[in-house]
CSV table of C-alpha atoms and ligand atoms in Angstrom, one decimal:
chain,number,residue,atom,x,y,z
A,20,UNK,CA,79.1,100.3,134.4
A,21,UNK,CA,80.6,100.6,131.0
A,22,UNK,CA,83.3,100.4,128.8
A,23,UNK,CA,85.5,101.9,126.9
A,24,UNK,CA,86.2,101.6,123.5
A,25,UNK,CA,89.3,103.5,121.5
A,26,UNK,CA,88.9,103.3,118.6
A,27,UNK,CA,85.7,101.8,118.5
A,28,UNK,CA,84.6,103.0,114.6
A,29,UNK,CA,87.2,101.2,113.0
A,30,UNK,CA,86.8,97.8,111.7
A,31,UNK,CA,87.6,95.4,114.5
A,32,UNK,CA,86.5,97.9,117.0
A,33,UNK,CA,82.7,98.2,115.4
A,34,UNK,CA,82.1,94.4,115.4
A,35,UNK,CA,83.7,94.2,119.1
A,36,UNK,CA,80.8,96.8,120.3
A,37,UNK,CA,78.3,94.7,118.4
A,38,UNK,CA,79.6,92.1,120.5
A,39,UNK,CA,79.2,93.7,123.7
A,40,UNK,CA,76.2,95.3,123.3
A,41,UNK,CA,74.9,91.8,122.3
A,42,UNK,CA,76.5,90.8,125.6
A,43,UNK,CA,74.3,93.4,127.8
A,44,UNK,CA,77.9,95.9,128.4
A,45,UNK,CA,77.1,99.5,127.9
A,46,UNK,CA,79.6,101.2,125.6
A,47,UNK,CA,81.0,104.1,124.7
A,48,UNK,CA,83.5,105.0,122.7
A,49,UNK,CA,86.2,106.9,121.9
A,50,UNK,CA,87.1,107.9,118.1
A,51,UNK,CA,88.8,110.7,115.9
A,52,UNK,CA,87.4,109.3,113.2
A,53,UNK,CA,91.0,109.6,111.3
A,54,UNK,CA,90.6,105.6,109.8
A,55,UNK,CA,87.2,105.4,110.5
A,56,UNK,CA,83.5,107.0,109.7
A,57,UNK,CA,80.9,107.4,112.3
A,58,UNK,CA,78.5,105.6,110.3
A,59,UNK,CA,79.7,102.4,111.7
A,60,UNK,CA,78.9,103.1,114.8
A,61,UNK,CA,75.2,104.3,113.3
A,62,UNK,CA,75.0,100.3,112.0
A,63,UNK,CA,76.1,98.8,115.1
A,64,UNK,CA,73.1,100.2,116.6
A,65,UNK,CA,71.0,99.0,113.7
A,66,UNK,CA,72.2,95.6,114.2
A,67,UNK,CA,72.0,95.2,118.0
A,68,UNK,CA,69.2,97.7,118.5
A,69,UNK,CA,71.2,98.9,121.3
A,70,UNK,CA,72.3,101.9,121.9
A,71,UNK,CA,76.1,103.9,122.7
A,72,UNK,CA,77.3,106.9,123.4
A,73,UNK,CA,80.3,108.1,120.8
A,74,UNK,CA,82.9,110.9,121.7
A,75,UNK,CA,85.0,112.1,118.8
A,76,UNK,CA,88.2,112.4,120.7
A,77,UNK,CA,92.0,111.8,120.1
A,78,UNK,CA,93.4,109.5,122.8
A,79,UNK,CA,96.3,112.0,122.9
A,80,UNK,CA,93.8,114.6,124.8
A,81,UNK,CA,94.3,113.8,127.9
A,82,UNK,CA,91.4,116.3,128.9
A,83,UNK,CA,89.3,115.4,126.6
A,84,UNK,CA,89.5,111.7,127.8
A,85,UNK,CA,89.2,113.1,131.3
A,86,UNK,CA,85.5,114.5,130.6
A,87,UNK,CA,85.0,110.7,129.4
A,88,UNK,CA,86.1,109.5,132.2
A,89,UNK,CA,84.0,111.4,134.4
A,90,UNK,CA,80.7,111.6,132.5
A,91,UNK,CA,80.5,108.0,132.6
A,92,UNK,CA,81.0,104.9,134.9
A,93,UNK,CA,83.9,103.0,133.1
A,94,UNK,CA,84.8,99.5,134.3
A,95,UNK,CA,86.9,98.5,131.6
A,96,UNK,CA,88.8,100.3,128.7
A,97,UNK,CA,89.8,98.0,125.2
A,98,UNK,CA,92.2,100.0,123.4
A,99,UNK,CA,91.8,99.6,119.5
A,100,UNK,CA,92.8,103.3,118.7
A,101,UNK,CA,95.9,103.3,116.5
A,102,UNK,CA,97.7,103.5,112.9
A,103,UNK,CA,98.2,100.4,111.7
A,104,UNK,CA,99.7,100.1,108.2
A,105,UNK,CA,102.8,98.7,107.9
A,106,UNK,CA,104.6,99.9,104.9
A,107,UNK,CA,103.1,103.4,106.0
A,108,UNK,CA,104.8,103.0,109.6
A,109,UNK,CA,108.5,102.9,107.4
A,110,UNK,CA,107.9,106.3,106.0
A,111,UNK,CA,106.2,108.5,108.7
A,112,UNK,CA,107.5,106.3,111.7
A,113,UNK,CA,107.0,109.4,114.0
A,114,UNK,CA,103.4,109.5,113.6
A,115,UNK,CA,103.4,106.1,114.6
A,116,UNK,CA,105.1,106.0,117.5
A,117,UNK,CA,103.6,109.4,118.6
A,118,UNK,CA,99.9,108.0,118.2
A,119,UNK,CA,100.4,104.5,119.0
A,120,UNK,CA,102.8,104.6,122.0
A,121,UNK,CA,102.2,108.4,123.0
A,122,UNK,CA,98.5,107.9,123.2
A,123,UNK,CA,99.0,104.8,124.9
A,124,UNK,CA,100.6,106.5,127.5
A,125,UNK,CA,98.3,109.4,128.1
A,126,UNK,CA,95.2,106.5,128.2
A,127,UNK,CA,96.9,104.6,130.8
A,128,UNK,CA,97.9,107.9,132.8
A,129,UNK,CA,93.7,109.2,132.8
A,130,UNK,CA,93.0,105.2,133.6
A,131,UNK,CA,95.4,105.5,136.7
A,132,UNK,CA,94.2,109.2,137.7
A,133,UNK,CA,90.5,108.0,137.3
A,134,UNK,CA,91.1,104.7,139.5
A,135,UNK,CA,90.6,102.5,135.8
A,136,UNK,CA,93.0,99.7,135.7
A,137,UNK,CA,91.6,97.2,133.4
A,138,UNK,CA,92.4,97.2,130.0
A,139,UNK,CA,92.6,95.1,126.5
A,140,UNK,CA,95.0,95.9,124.5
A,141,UNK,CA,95.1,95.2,120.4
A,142,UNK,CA,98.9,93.5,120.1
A,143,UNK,CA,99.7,91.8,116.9
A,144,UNK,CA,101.2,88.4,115.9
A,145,UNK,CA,103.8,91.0,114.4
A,146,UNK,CA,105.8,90.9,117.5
A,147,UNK,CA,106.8,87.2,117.2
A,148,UNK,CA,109.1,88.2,114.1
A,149,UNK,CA,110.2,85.1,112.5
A,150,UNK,CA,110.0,82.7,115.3
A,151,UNK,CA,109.4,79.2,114.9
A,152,UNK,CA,105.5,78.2,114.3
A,153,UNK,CA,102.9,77.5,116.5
A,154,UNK,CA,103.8,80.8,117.5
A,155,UNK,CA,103.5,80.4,121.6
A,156,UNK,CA,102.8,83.3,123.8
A,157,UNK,CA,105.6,81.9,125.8
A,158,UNK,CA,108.1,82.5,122.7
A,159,UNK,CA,111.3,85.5,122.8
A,160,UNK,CA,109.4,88.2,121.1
A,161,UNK,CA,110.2,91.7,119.5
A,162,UNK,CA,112.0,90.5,116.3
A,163,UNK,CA,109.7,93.0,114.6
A,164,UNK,CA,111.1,94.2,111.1
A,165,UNK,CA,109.0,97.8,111.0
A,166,UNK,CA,107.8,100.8,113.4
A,167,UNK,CA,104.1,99.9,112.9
A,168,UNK,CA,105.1,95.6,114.7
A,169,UNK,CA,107.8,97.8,117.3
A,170,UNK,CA,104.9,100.2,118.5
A,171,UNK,CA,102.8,96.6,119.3
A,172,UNK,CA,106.0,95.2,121.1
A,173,UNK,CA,106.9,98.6,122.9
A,174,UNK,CA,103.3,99.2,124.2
A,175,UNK,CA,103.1,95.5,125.7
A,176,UNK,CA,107.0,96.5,127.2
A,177,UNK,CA,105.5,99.6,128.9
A,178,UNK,CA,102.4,97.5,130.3
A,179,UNK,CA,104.5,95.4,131.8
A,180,UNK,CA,106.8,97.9,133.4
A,181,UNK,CA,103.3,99.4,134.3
A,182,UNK,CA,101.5,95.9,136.0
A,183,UNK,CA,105.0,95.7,137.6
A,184,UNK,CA,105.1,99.1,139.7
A,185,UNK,CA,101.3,98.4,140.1
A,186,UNK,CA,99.6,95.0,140.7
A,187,UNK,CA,96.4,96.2,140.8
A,188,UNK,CA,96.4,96.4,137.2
A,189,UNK,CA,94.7,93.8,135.2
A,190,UNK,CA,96.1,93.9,131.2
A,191,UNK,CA,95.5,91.5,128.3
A,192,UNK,CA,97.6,91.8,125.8
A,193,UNK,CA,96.1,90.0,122.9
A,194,UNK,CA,98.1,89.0,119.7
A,195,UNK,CA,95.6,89.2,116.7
A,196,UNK,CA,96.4,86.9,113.7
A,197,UNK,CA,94.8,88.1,110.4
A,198,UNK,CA,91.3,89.1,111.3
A,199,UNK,CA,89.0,89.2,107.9
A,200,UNK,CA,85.3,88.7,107.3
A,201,UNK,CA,82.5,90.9,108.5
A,202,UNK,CA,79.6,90.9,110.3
A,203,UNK,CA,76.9,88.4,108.9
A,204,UNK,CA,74.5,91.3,108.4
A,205,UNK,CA,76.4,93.1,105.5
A,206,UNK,CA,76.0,96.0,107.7
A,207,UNK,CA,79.5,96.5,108.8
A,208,UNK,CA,82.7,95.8,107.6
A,209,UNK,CA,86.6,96.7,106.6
A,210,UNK,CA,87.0,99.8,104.6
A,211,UNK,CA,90.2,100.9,103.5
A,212,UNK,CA,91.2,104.2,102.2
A,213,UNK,CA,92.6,104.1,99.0
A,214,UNK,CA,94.1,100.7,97.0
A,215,UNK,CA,94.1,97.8,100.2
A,216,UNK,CA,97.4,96.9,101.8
A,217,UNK,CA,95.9,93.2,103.0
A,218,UNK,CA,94.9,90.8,101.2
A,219,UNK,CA,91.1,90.3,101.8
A,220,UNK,CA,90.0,93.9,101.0
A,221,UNK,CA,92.2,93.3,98.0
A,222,UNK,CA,90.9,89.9,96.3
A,223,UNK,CA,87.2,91.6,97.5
A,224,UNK,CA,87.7,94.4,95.6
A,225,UNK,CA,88.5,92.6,92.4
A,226,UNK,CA,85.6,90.4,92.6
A,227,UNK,CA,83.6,93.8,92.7
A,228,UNK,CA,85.6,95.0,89.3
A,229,UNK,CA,87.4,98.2,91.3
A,230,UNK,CA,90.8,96.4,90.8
A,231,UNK,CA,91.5,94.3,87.6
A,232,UNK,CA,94.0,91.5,89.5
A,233,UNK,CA,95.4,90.8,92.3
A,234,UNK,CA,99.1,90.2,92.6
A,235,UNK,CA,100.2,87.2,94.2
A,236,UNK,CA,103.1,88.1,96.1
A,237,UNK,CA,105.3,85.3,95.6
A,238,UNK,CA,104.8,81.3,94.7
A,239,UNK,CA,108.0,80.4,96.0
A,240,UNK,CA,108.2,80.2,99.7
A,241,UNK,CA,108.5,76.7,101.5
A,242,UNK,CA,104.6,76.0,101.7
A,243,UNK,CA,102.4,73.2,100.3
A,244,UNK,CA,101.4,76.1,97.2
A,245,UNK,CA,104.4,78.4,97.4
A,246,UNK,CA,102.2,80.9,98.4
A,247,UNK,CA,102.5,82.7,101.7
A,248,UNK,CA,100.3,81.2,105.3
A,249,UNK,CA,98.2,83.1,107.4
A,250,UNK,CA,95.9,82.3,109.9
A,251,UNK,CA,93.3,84.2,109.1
A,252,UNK,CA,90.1,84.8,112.1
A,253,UNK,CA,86.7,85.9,111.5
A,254,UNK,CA,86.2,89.5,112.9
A,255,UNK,CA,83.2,88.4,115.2
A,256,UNK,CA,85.1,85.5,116.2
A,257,UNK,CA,87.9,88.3,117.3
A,258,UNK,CA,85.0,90.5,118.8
A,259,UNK,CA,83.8,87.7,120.6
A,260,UNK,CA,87.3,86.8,122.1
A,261,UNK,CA,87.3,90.9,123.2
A,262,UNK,CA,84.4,90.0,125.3
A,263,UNK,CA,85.8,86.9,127.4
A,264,UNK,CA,88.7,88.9,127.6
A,265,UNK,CA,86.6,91.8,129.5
A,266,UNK,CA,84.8,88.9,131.4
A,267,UNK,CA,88.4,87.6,132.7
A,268,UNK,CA,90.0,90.6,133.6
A,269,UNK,CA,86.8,91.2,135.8
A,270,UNK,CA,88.5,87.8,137.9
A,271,UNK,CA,91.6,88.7,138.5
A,272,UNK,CA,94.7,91.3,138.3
A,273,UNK,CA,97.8,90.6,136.3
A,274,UNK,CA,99.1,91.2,132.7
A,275,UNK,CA,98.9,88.3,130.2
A,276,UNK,CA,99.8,87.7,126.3
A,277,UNK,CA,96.7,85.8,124.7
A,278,UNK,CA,97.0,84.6,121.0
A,279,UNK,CA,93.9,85.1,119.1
A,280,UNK,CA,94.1,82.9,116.2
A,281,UNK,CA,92.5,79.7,114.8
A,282,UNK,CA,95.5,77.4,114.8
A,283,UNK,CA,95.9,77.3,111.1
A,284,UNK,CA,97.2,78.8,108.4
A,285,UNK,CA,95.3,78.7,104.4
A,286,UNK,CA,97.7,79.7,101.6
A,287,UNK,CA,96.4,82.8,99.3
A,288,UNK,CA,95.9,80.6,96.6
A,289,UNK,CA,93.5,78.6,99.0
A,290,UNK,CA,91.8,81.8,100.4
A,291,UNK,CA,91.4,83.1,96.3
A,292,UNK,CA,89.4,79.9,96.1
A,293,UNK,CA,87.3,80.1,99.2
A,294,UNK,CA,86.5,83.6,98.1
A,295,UNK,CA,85.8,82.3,94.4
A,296,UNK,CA,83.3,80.0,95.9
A,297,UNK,CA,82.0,82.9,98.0
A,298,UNK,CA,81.2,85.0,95.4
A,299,UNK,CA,80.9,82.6,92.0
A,300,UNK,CA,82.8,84.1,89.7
A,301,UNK,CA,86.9,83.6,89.1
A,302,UNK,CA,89.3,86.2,90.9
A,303,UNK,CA,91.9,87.1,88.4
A,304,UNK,CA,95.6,87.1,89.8
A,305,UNK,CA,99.2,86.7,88.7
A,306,UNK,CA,102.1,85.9,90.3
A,307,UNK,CA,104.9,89.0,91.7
A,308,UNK,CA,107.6,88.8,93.6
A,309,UNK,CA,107.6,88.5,97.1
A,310,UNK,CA,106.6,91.4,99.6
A,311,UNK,CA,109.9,92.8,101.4
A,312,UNK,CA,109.1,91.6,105.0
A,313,UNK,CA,106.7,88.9,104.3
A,314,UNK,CA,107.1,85.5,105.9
A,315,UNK,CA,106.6,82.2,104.6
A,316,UNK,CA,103.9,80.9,107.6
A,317,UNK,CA,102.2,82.3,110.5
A,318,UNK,CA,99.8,80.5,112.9
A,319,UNK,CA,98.5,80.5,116.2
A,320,UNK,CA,99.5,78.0,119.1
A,321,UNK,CA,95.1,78.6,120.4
A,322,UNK,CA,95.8,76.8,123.7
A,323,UNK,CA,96.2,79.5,125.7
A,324,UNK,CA,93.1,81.3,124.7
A,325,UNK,CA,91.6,78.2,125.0
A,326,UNK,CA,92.5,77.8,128.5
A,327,UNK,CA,92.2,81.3,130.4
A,328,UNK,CA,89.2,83.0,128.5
A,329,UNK,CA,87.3,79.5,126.9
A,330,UNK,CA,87.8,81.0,123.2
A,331,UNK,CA,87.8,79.2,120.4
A,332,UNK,CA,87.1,80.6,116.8
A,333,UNK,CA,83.5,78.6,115.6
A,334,UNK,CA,83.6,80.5,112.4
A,335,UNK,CA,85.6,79.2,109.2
A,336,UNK,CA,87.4,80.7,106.1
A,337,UNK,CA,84.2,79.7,103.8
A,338,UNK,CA,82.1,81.6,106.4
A,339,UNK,CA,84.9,84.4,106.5
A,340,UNK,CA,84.7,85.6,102.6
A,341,UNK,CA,80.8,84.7,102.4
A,342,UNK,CA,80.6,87.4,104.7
A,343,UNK,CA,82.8,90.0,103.1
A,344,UNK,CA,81.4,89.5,99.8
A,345,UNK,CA,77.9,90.3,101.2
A,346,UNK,CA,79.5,93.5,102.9
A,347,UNK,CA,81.5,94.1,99.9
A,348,UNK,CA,78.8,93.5,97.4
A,349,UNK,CA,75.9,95.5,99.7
A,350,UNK,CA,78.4,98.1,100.2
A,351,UNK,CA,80.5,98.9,97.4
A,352,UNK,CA,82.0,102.2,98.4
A,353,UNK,CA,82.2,101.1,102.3
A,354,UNK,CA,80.3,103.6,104.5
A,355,UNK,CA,80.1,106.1,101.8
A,356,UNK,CA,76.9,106.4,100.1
B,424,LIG,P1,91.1,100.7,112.1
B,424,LIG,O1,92.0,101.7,111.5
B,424,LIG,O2,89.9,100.3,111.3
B,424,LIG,O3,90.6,101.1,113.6
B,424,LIG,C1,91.4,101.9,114.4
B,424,LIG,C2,90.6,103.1,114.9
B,424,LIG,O4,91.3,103.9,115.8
B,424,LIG,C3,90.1,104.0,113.7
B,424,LIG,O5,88.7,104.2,113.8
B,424,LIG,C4,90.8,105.3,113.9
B,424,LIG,O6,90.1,106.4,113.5
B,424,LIG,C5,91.1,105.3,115.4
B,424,LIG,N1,92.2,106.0,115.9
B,424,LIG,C6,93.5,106.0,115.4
B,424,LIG,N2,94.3,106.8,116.1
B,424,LIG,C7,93.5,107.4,117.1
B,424,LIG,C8,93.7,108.4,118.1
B,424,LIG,N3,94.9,108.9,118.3
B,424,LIG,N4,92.7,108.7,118.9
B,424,LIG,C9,91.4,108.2,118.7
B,424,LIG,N5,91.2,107.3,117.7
B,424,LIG,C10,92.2,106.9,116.9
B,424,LIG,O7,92.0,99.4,112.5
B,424,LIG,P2,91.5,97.9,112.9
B,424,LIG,O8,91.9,96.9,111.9
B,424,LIG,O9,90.2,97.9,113.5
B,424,LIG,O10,92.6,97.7,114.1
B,424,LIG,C11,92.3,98.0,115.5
B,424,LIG,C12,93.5,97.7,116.3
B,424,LIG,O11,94.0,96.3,116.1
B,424,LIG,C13,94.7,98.5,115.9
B,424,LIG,O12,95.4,98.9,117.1
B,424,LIG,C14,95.6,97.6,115.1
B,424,LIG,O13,97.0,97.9,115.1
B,424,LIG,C15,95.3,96.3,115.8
B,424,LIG,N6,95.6,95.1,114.9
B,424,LIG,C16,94.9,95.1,113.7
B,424,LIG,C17,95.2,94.0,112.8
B,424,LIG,C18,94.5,93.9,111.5
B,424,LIG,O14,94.9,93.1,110.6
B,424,LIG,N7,93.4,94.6,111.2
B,424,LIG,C19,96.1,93.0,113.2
B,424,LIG,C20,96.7,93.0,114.4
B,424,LIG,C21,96.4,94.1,115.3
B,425,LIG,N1,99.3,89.2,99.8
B,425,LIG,C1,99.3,89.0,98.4
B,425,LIG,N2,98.8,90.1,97.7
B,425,LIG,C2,98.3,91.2,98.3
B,425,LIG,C3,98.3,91.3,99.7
B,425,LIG,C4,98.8,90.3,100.4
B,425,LIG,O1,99.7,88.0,97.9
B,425,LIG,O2,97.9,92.1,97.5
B,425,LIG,C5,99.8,88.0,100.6
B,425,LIG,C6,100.9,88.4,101.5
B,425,LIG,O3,102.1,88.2,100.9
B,425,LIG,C7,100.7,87.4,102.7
B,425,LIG,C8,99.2,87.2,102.8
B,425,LIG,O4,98.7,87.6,101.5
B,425,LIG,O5,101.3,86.1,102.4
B,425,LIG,C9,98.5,88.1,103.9
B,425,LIG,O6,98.9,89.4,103.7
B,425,LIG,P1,98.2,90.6,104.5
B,425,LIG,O7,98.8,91.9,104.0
B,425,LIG,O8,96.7,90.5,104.4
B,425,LIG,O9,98.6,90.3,106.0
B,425,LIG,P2,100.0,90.2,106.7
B,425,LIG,O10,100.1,88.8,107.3
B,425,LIG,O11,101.1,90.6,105.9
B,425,LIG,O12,99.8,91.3,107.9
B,425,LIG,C10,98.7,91.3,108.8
B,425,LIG,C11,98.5,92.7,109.2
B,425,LIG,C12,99.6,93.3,110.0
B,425,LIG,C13,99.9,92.3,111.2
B,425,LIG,C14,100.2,90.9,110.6
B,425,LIG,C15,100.4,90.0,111.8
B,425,LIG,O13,98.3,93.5,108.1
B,425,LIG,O14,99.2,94.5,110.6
B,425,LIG,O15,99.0,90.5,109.9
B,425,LIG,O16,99.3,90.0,112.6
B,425,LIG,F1,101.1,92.8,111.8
């Protein structure tokens, strides 16, 4: 039995099939390569010495994720494959909604047709909007304020509707906070097109000299720095959650929102520093005005990951940029040579 990764290339995706490989799961995964290279999936190999079987396939193909279907044993899908840039989302919103809800919808129809009904699905801490912090998975969500957050809060709308008119279903619908680091190898790792959006690729890539500063955006916001919170998670501690999330939909049917988090936030001027340490030189920065959009604090209320799958992150923000500066400084061009 196996499963099924969409979008398995990217950058969470890669370090979740390290994960399960590590875990004894046979993978396979699912890929158009449009974010993503297949080197990656060349590495995970290298690091697990394991090996997976890759289809280069849009999830929009519903034939083509038919043949998947049926030339392997899946238990299990987790669904990484999507677009994921926010400021992008507001000027091509189509594409976003096509790829991340449409292809949603044509997964979940060849799950049903092929008798599949157990997925993971990569939400976002996006959908709580502005909502008070912890942020609970018990909280009013949708407040989202761009198409990227909506697709997130759409998709776990159209789960629901789906677990209702069919219990046999079993759906996690995990909220990622801001997942960063790499996998302690060097071998794998984020790798953004172009100038980074976030801020981890970004402070990384000054510390390598391709960027002369990073802007700070904003020192006014009601934190202990000014600076904007975020709770940021180590990418294997994220892969690792992916895992007991397989393991608990293997127990029972249902549909549930888990937070994956760490349960507190570190300013950017805290996570310049830990990545100063990291890498032992200064980070140069000034301070801009804020990001349109961009809240003051978010953080994870952990309980509930806590109690259904046993997660907790082990690994901190130290650990976190020790290990992107080694993937970073092995690999300065990402998976090109
Ligand atoms: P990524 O871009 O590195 O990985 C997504 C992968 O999906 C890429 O390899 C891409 O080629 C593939 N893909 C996209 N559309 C596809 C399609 N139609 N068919 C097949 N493959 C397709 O992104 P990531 O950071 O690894 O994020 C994975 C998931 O987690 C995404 O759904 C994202 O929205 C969600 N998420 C990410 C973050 C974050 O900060 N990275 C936070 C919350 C949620
Ligand atoms: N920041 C800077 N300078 C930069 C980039 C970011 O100061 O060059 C700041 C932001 O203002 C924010 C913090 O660093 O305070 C983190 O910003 P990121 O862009 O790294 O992450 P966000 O919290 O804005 O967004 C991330 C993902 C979204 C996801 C959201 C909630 O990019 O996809 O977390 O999970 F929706």
């Amino acid at each position: 039995m196996s499963i099924l990764v969409t979008g398995g290339a990217g950058y969470i995706g890669s370090h979740a099939c390290v994960e399960l490989l590590n875990a004894g799961y046979e993978v396979v995964v699912v890929d158009n390569l449009y974010n993503s290279k297949e080197e990656s999936l060349s590495r995970v190999q290298k690091i697990t010495g394991k090996s997976l079987k890759f289809y280069e396939c849009d999830i929009r193909d519903a034939e083509g994720l038919e043949k998947v279907f049926t030339e392997n044993k899946i238990e299990c899908v987790i669904h990484f494959a999507g677009l994921k840039a926010v400021g992008e989302s507001c000027k091509i919103p189509l594409e976003y909604y096509d790829n991340n809800i449409g292809g949603t919808v044509i997964l979940c129809q060849v799950m049903a047709k092929m008798g599949v009904k157990k997925l993971v699905f990569s939400s976002s801490a996006t959908v709580y909007g502005d909502s008070p912090i912890p942020y609970r998975e018990d909280m009013h969500v949708g407040h989202c304020t761009n198409p990227y957050g909506r697709t997130k809060y759409m998709i776990e709308e159209i789960l629901r509707d789906l677990y209702a008119s069919d219990n046999e279903w079993s759906i996690a619908l995990l909220r990622y906070f801001n997942p960063i680091g790499a996998h302690e190898s060097g071998l794998i790792g984020e790798d953004p097109n172009g100038i980074p959006n976030n801020l981890l690729p970004y402070i990384s890539q000054v510390a390598i000299g391709k960027l002369a500063c990073l802007s700070v955006f904003g020192d006014d916001y009601n934190t202990p720095d000014g600076t904007g919170v975020r709770d940021y998670i180590h990418v294997t501690d994220l892969a690792i959650g992916h895992v007991k999330a397989v393991k608990y939909l293997e127990s029972r049917t249902g549909i549930d929102a888990i937070n994956l988090g760490a349960g507190r936030g570190y300013s950017v001027l805290e996570l310049v520093k830990a990545f100063e340490k990291a890498c032992g030189h200064e980070i140069a920065y000034k301070i801009a005005p804020r990001r349109p959009g961009d809240l003051d604090v978010s953080y994870a209320d952990p309980q509930k990951a806590k109690d259904l799958l046993g997660f907790e992150t082990q690994l901190d923000v130290d650990k976190m940029c020790e290990d992107t500066w080694r993937w970073q400084s092995n690999n300065p061009n990402g998976y090109d040579a």
